[in-house]
PDB file of C-alpha atoms in Angstrom:
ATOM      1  CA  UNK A   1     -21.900 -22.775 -31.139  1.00 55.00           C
ATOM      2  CA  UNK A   2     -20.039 -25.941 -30.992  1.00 60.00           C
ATOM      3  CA  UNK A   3     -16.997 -24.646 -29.486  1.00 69.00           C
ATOM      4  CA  UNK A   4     -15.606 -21.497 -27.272  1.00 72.00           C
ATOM      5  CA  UNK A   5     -14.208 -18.934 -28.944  1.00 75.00           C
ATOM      6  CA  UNK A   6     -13.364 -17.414 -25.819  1.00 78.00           C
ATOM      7  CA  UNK A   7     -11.293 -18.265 -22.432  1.00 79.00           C
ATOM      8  CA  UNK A   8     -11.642 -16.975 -18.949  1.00 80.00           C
ATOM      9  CA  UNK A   9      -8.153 -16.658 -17.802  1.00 80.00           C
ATOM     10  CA  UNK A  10      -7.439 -16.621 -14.230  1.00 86.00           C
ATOM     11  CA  UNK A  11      -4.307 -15.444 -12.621  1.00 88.00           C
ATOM     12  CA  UNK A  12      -2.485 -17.743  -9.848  1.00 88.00           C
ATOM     13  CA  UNK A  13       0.260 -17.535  -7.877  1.00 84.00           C
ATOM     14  CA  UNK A  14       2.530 -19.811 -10.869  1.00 87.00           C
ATOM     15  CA  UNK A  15       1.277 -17.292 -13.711  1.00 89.00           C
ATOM     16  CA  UNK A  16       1.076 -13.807 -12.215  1.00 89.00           C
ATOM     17  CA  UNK A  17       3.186 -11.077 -13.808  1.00 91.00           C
ATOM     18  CA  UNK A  18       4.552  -9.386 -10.915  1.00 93.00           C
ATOM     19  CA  UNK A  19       6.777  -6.191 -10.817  1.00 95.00           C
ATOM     20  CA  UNK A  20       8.487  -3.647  -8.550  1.00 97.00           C
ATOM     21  CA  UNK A  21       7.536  -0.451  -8.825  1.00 97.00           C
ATOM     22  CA  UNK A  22       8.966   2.469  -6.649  1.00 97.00           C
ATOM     23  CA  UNK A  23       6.890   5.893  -6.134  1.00 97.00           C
ATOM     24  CA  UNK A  24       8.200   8.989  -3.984  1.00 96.00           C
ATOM     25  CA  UNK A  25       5.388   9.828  -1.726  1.00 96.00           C
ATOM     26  CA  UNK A  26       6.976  13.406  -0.851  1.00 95.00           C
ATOM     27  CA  UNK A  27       3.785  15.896  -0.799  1.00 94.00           C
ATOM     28  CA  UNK A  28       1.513  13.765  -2.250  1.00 96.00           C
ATOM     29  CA  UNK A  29      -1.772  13.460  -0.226  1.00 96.00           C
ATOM     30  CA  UNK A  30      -2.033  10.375   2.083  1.00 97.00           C
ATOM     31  CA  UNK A  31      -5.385   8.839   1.300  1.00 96.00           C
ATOM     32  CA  UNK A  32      -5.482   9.265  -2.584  1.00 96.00           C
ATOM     33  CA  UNK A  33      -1.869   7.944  -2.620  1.00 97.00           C
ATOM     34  CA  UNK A  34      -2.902   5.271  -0.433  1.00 97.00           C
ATOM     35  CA  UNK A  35      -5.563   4.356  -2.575  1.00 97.00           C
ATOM     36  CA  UNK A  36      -4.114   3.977  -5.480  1.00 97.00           C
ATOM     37  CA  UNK A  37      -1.274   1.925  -3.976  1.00 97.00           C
ATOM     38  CA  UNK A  38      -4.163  -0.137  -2.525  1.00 97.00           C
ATOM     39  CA  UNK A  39      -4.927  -0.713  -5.954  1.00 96.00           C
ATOM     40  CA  UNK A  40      -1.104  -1.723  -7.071  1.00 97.00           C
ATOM     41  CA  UNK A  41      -0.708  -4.386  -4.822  1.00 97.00           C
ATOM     42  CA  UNK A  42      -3.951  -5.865  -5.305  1.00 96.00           C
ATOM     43  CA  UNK A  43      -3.482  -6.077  -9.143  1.00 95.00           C
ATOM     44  CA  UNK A  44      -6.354  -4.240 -10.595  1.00 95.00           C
ATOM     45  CA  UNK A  45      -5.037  -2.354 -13.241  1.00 93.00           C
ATOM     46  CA  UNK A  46      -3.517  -5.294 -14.608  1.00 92.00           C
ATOM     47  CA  UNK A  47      -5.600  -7.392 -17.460  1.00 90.00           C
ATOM     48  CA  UNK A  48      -5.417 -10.729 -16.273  1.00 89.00           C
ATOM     49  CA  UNK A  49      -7.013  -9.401 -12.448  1.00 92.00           C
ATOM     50  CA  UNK A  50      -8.395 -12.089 -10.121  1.00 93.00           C
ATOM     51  CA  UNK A  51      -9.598 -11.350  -7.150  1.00 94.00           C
ATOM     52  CA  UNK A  52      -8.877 -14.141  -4.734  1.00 94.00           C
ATOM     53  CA  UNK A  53      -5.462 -14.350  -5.994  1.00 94.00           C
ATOM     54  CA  UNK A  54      -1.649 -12.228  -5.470  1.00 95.00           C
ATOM     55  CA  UNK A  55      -1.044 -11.073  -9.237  1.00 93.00           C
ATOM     56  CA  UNK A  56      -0.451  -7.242  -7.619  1.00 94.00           C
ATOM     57  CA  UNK A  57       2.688  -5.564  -8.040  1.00 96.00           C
ATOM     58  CA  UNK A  58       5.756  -5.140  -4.989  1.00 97.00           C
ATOM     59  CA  UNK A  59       5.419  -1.455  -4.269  1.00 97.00           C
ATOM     60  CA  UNK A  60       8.428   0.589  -2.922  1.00 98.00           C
ATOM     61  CA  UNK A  61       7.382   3.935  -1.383  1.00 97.00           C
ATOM     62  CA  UNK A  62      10.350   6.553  -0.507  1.00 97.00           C
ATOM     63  CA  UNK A  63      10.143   9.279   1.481  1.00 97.00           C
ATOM     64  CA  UNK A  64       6.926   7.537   3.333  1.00 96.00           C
ATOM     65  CA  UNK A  65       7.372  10.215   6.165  1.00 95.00           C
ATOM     66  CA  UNK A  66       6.696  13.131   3.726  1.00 95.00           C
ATOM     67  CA  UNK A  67       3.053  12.542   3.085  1.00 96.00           C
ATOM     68  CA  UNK A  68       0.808  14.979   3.290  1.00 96.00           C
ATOM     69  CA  UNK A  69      -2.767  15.154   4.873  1.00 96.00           C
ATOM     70  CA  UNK A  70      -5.068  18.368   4.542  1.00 96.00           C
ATOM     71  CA  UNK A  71      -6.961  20.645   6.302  1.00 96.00           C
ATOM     72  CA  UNK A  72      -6.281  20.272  10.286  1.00 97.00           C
ATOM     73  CA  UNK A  73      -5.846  16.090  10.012  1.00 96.00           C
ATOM     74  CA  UNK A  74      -2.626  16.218  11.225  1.00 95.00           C
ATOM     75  CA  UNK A  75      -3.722  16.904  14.180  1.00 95.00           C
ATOM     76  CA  UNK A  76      -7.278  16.689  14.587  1.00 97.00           C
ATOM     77  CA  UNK A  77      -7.923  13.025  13.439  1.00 96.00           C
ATOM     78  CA  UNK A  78      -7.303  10.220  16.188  1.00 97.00           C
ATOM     79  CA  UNK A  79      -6.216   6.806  15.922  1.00 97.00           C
ATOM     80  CA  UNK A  80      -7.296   4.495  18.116  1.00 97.00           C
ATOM     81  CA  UNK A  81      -5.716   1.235  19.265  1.00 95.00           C
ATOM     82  CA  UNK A  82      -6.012  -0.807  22.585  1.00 97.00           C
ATOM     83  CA  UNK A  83      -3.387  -3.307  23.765  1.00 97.00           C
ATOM     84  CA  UNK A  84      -5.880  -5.778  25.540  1.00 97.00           C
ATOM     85  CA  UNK A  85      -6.065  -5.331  29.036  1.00 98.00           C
ATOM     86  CA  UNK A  86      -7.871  -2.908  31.338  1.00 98.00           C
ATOM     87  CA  UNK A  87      -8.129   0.467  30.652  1.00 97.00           C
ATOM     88  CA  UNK A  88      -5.337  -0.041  27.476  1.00 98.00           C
ATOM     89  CA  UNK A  89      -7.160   1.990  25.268  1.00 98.00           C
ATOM     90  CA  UNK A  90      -4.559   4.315  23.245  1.00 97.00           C
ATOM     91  CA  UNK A  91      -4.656   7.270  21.647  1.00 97.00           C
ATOM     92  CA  UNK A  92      -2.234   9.140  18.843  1.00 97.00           C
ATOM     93  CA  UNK A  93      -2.878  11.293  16.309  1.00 97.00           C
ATOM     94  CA  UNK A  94      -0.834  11.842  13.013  1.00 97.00           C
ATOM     95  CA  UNK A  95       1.846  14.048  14.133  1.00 96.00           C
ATOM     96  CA  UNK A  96       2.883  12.122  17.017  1.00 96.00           C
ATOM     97  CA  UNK A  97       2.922   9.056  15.065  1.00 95.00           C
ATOM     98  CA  UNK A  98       4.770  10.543  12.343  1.00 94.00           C
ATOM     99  CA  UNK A  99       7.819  11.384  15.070  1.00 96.00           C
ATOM    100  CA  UNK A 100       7.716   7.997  16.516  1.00 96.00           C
ATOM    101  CA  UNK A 101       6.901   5.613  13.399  1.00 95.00           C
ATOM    102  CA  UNK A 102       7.165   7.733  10.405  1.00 95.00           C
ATOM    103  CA  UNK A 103       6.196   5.100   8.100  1.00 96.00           C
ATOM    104  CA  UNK A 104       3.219   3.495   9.723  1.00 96.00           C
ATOM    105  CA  UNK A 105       0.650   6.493   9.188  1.00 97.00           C
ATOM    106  CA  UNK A 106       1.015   5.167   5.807  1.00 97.00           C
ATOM    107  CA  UNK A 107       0.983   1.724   6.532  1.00 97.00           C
ATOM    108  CA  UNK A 108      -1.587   1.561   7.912  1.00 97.00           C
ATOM    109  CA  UNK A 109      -3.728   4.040   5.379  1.00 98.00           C
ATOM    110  CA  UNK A 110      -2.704   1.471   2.858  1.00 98.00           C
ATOM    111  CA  UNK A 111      -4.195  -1.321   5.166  1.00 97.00           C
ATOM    112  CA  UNK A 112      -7.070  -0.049   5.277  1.00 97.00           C
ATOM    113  CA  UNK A 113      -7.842  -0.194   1.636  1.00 97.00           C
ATOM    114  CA  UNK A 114      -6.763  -3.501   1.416  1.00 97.00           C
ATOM    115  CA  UNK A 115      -9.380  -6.792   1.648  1.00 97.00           C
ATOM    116  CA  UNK A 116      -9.554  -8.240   5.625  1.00 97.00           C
ATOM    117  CA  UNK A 117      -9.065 -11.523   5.329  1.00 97.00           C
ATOM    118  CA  UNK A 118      -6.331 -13.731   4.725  1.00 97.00           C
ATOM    119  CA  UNK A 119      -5.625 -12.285   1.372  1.00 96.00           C
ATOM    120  CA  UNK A 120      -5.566  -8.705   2.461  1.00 97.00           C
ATOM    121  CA  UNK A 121      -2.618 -10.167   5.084  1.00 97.00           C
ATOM    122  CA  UNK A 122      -0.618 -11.477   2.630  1.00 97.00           C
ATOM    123  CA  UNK A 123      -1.008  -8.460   0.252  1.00 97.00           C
ATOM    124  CA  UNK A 124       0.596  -5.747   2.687  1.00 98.00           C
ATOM    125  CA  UNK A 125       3.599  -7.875   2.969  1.00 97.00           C
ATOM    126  CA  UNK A 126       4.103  -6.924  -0.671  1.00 97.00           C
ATOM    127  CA  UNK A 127       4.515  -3.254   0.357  1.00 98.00           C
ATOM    128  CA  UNK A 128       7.979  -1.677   1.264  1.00 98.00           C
ATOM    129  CA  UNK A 129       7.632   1.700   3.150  1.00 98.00           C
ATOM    130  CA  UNK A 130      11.165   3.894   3.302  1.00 97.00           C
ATOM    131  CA  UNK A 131      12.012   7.189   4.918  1.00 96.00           C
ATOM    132  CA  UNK A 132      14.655   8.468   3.048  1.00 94.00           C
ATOM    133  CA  UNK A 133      15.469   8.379  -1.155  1.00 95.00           C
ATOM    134  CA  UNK A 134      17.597   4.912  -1.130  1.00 95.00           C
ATOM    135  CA  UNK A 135      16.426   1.338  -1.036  1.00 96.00           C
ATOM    136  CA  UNK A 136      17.820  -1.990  -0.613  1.00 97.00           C
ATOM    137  CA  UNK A 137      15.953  -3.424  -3.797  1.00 96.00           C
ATOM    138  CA  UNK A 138      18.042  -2.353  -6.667  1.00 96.00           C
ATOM    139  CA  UNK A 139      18.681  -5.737  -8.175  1.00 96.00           C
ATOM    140  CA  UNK A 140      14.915  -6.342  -8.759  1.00 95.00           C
ATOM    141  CA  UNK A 141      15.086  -3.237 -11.598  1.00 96.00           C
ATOM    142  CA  UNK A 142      12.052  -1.344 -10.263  1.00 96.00           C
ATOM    143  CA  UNK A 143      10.425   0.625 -12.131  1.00 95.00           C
ATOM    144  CA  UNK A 144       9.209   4.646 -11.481  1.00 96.00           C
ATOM    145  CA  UNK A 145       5.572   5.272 -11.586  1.00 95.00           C
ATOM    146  CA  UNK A 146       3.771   8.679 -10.587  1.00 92.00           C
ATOM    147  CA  UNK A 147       0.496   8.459  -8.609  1.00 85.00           C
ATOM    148  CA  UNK A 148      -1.346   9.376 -11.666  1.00 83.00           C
ATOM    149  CA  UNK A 149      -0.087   6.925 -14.126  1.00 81.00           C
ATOM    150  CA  UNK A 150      -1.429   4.467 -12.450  1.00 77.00           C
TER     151      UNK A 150
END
């Protein structure tokens, strides 16, 4: 074969085609929709997918506080954090976290899915968590996706 039919293409920050998309999160179970908003920002159900590189979509979640976690989660499950000194070891679980920060159960659900390393940092700034219906992003002409059309 003298020459290449045929071209890897990979994305970079100058030739990624990224989009806002906004999804209402009310009742929708917080791990699958965190997965699959996971997948969003990272860009892999896009074509032209690279994996060391930001070609992932801006995603706007409303009603982040409205999530929904089954069986006795929401108040069995524990997370965990300690604030570096001596006996700083805290403890929360869903509920109270949902009164105090009512976006960052989901925050940090989608966080969790997402690469650690630098990349994975970068990628989570591309994620826009709301309580209520409205948003300040109207002028990028977002688009509305359900969690299974993605």
């Amino acid at each position: 074969m003298d020459t290449l039919s045929y071209k890897t293409v990979s994305a970079n920050a100058a030739t990624a085609n990224k989009e806002w998309v906004v999804i209402d999160a009310t009742d929708l179970v917080l791990g699958r929709l965190a997965a699959r908003v996971a997948l969003v920002l990272r860009g892999k159900n896009k074509p032209n997918f690279t994996p060391h590189a930001d070609c992932g979509d801006n995603v706007i979640i409303l009603n982040a506080d409205k999530v929904r976690l089954t069986g006795k989660k929401m108040t069995d499950k524990v997370y965990i954090h300690h604030t570096g000194y001596p006996g700083g070891q805290r403890f929360a679980t869903p509920k109270d976290l949902l009164q105090r920060k009512p976006t960052e159960v989901l925050r940090m659900a989608v966080k969790g899915m997402l690469p650690k390393n630098r990349l994975g940092a970068k990628l989570i700034n591309n994620l826009y968590l709301y309580t209520g219906n409205e948003h300040p992003h109207q002028a990028q002409n977002p688009r509305t996706i359900k969690l299974n059309e993605i």
